One Martini backbone bead per residue (centre of mass of N, CA, C, O) as a GRO file, in nm:
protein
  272
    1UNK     BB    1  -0.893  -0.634  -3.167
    2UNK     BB    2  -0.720  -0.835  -2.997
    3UNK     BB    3  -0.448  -0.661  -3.054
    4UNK     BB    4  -0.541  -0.408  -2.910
    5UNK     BB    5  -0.607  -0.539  -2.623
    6UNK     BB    6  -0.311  -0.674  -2.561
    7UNK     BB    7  -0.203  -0.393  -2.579
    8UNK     BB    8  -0.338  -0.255  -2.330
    9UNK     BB    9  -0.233  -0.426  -2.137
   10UNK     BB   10   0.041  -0.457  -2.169
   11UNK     BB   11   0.065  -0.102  -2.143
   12UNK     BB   12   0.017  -0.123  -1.845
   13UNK     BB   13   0.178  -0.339  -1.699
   14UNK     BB   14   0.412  -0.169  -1.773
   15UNK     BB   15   0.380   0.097  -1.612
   16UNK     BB   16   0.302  -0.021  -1.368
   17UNK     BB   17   0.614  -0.218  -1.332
   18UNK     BB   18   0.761   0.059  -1.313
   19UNK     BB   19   0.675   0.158  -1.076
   20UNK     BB   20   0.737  -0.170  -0.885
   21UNK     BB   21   0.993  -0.106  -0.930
   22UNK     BB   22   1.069   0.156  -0.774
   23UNK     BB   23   0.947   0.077  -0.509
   24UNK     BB   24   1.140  -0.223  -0.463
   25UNK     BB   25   1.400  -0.037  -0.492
   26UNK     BB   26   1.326   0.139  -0.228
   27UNK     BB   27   1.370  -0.087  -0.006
   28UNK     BB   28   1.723  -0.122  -0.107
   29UNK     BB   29   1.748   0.131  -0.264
   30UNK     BB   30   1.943   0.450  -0.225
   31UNK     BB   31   2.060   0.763  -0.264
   32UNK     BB   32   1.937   0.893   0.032
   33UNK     BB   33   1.850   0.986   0.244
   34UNK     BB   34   1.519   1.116   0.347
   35UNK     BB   35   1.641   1.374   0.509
   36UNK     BB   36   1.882   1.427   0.363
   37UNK     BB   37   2.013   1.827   0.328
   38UNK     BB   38   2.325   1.839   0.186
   39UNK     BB   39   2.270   1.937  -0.137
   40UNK     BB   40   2.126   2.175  -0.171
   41UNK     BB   41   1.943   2.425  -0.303
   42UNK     BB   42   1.799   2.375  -0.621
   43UNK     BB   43   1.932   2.196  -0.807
   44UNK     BB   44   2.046   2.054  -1.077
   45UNK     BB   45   2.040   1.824  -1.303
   46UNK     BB   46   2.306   1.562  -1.199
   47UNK     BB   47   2.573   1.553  -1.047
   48UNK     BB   48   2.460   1.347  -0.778
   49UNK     BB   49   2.180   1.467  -0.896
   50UNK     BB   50   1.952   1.331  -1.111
   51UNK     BB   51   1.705   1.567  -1.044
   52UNK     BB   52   1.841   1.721  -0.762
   53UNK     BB   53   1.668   1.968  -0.557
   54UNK     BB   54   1.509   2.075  -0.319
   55UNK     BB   55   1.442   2.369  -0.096
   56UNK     BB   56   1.606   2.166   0.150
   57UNK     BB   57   1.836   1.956   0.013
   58UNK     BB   58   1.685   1.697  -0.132
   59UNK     BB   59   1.650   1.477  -0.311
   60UNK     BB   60   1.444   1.352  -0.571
   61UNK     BB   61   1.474   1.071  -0.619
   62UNK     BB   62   1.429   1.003  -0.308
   63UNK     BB   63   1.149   1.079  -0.348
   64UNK     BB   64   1.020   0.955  -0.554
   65UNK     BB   65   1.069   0.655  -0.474
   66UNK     BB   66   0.888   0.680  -0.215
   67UNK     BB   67   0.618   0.754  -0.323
   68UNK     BB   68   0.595   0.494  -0.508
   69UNK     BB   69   0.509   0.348  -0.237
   70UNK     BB   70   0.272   0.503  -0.110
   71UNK     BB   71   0.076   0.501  -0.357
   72UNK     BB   72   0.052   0.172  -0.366
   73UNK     BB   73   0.004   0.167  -0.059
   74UNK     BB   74  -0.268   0.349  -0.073
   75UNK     BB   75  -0.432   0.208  -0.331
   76UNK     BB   76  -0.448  -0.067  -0.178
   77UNK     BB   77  -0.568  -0.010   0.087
   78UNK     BB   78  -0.839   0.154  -0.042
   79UNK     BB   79  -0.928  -0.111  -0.189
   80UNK     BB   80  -0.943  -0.329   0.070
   81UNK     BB   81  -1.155  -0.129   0.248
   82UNK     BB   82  -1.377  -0.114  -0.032
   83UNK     BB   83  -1.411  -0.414  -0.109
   84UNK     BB   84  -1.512  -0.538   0.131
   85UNK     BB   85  -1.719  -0.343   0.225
   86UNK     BB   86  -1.879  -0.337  -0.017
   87UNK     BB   87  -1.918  -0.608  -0.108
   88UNK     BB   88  -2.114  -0.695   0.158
   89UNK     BB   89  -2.290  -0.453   0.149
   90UNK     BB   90  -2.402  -0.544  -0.121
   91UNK     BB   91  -2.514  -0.820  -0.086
   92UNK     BB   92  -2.705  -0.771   0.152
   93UNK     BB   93  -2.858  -0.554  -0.051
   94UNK     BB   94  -2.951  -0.782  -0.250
   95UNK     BB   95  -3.105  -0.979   0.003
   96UNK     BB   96  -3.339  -0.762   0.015
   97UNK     BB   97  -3.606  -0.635   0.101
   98UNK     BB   98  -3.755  -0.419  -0.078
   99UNK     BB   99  -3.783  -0.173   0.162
  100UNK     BB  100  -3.467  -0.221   0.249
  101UNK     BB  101  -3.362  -0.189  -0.048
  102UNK     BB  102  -3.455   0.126  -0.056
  103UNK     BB  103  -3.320   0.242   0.163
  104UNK     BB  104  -3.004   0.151   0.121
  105UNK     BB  105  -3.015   0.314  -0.166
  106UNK     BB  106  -3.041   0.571  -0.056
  107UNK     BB  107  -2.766   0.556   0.139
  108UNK     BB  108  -2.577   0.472  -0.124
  109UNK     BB  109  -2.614   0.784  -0.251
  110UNK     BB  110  -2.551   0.970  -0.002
  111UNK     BB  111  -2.274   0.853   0.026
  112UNK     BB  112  -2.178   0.947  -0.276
  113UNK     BB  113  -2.198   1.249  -0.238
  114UNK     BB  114  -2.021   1.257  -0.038
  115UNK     BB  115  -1.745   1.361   0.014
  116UNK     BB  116  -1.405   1.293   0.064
  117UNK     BB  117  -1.269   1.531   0.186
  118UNK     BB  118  -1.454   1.565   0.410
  119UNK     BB  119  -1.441   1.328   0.531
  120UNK     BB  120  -1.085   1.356   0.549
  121UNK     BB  121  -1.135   1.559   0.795
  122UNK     BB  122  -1.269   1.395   1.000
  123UNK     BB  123  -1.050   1.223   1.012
  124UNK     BB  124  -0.840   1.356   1.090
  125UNK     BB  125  -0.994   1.514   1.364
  126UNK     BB  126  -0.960   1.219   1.484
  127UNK     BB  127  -0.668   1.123   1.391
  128UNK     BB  128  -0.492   1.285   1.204
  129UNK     BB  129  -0.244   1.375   0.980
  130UNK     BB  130  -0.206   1.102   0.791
  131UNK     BB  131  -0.213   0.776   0.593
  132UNK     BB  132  -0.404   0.623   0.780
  133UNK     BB  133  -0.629   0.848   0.685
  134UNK     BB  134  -0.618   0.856   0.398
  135UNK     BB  135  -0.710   0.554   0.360
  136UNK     BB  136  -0.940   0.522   0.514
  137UNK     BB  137  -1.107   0.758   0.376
  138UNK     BB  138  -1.138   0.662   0.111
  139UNK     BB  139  -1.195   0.356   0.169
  140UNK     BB  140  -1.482   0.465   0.252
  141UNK     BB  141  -1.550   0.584   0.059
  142UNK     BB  142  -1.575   0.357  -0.197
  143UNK     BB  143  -1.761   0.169  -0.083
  144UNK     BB  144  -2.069   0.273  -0.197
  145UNK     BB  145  -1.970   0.211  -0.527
  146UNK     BB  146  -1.942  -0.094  -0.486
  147UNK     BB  147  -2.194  -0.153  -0.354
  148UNK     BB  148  -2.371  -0.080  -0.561
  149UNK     BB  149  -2.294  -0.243  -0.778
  150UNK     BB  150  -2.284  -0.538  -0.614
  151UNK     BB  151  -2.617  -0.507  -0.645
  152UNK     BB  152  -2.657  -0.494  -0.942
  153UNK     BB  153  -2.548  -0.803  -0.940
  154UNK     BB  154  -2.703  -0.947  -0.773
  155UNK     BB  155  -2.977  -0.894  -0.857
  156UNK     BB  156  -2.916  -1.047  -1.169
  157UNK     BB  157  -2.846  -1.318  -1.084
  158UNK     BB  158  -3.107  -1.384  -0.920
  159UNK     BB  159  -3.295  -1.363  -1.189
  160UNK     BB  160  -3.235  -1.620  -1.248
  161UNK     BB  161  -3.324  -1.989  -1.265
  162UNK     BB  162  -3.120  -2.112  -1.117
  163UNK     BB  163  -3.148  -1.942  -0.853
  164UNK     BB  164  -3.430  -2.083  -0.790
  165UNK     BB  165  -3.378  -2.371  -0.811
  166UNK     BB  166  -3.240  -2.365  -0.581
  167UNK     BB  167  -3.390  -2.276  -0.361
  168UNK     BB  168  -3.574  -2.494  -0.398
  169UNK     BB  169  -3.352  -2.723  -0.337
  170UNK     BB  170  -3.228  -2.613  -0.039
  171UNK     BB  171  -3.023  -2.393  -0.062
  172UNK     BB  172  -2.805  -2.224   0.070
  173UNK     BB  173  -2.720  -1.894   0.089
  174UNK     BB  174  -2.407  -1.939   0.102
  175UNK     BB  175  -2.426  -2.127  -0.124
  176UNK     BB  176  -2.503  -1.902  -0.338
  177UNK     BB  177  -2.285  -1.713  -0.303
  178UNK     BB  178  -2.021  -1.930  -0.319
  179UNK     BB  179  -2.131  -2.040  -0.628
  180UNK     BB  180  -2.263  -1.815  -0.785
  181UNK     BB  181  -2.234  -1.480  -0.740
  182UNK     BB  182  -1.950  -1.443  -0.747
  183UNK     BB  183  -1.850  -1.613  -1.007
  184UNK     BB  184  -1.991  -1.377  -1.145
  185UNK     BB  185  -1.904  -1.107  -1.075
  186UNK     BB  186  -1.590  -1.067  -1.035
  187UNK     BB  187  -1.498  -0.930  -1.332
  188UNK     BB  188  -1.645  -0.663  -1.266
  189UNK     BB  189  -1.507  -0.600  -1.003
  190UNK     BB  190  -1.212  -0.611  -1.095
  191UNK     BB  191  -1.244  -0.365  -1.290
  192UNK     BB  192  -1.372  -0.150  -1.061
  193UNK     BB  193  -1.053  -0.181  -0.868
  194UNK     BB  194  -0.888  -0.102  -1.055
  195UNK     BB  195  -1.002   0.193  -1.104
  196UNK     BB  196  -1.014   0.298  -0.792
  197UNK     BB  197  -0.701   0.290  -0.774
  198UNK     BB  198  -0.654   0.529  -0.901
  199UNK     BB  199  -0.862   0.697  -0.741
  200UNK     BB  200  -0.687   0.696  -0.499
  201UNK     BB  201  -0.397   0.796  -0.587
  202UNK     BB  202  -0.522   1.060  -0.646
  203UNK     BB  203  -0.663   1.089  -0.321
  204UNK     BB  204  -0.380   1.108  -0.195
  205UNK     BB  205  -0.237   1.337  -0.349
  206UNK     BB  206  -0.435   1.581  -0.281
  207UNK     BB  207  -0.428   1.548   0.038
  208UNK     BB  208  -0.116   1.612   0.010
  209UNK     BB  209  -0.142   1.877  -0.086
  210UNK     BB  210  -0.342   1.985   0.172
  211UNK     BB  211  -0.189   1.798   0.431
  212UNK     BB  212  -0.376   1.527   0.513
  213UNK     BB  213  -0.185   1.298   0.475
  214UNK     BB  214   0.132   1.253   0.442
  215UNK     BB  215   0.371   1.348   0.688
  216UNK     BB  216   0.676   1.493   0.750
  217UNK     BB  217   0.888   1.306   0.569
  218UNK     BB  218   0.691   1.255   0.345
  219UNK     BB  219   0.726   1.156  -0.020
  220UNK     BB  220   0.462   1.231  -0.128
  221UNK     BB  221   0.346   1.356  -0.464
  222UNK     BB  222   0.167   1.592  -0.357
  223UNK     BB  223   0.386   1.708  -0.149
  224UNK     BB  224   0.563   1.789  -0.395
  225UNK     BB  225   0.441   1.948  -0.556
  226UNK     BB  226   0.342   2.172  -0.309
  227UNK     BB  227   0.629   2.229  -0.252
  228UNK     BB  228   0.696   2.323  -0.596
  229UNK     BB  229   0.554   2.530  -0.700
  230UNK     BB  230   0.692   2.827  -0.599
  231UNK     BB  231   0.977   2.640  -0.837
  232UNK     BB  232   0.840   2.569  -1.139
  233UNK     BB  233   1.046   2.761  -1.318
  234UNK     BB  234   1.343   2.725  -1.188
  235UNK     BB  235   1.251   2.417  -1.067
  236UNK     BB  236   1.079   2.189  -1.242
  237UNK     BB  237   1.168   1.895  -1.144
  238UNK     BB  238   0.960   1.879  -0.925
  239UNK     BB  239   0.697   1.813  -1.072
  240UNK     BB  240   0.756   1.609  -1.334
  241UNK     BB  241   0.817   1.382  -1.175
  242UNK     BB  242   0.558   1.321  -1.026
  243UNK     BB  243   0.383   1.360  -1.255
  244UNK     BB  244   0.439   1.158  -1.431
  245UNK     BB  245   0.426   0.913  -1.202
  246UNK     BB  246   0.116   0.959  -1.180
  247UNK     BB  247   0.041   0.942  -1.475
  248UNK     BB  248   0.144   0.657  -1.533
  249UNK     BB  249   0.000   0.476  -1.312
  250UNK     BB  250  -0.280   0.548  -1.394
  251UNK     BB  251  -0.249   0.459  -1.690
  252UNK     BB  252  -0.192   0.163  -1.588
  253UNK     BB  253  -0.430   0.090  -1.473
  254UNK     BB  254  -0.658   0.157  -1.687
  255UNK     BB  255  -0.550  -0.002  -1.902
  256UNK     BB  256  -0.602  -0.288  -1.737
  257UNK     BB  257  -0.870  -0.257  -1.697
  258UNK     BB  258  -0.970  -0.243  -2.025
  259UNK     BB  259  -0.818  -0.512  -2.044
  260UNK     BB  260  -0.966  -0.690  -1.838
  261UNK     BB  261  -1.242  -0.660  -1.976
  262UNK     BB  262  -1.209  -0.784  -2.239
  263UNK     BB  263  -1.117  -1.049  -2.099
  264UNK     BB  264  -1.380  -1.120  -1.927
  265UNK     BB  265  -1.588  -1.048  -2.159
  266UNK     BB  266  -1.786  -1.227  -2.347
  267UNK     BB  267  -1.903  -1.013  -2.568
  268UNK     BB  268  -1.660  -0.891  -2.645
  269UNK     BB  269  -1.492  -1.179  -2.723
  270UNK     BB  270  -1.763  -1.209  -2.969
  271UNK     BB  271  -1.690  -0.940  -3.117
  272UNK     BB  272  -1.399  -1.032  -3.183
   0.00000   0.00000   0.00000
């Protein structure tokens, strides 16, 4: 059991960490500038276009390894802003007394209902369709899933004796908040921002297939799919490379996440 999980982590880890290295080595070295369009449209796979070119004559590698600079830094930003604004505001309604208590879970109920597209529609709406309007709108859904998350765990917390102790003895919230609360949930958090991941870089590129995301010439995984599906019969190398690579990432950040979960529940490595 112990080595079937720690092949499942080390499976994603290896998935996740090609993709980031594809991402890092486009920032030092590209095959050609992104915007240039002077290959030919539509060649096949060859030299020196090593997978090719879209139907502007633009390189597919140099298009692919941009995507994945995005991709990485689109499912960070969507993570960074739902995972903190999540979590203070899972906190704060795990500290709330019964009926506000009710009041905020009946919020973030319909927080969570509310459509991401939707959301993306009115951020584009408001303020143009960027990539950091396509983060920004992901990130904004994700609050409420964290938030509600965060409370569950906060209450569960709290139910303890330690801090009923803790209160007694006349520790402030703050400190029992950063002594207790957290040190016990982070674990669970972290697996849950894990798998977010995922879901942020898939609702990034979703976002650019339907144009909301980061317009051209940025070379979303998205837009390349939407730019190529008219010759996915003629030219497949546009679709299956960044399906591909869309494919990896998402499937090595959920193999890390459920690496990490076995990783950190003690329930679980005690019954390995």
């Amino acid at each position: 059991m112990k080595r079937v999980r720690s092949w499942t982590l080390a499976g994603g880890l290896v998935l996740f960490g090609l993709v980031v290295l594809v991402a890092l080595v486009s920032l030092v070295w590209l095959p050609y500038d992104p915007s240039d369009m002077t290959g030919g449209r539509l060649t096949s796979p060859g030299w020196p276009h090593l997978l090719g070119t879209d139907k502007l004559g633009r390189d597919l590698l140099t298009q692919v390894m941009v995507g994945a600079r995005i991709a990485l830094g689109a499912g960070a930003g969507a993570v960074a802003i739902g995972g903190v604004l999540g979590v203070l505001a899972g906190v704060a309604t795990g500290f709330a007394g019964r009926w506000l208590d009710d009041a905020l879970s009946a919020l973030l109920d319909v927080l969570i209902a509310f459509p991401t597209l939707l959301l993306a529609m009115l951020v584009v709406a408001a303020r143009s369709a960027s990539l950091g309007s396509a983060v920004l709108a992901i990130g904004l859904g994700m609050v409420a899933v964290v938030a509600r998350l965060t409370r569950v765990l906060v209450k569960r917390v709290l139910a303890q004796e330690y801090i009923t102790a803790a209160r007694t003895s006349g520790t402030g919230w703050l400190r029992i908040v950063s002594g207790h609360v957290l040190p016990n949930i982070w674990p669970t958090l972290v697996v849950n921002l894990a798998l977010q991941f995922g879901v942020a870089v898939l609702a990034e590129a979703s976002l650019s297939y339907l144009g909301l995301g980061a317009p051209p010439p940025n070379a979303s995984w998205g837009r390349m799919l939407q730019e190529a599906q008219a010759t996915v019969y003629t030219t497949p190398t546009g679709v299956i490379a960044p399906g591909v690579l869309l494919l990896v990432l998402v499937l090595g950040v959920n193999l890390i996440a459920d690496g990490l979960r076995d990783a950190l529940d003690p329930t679980r490595r005690k019954r390995a």
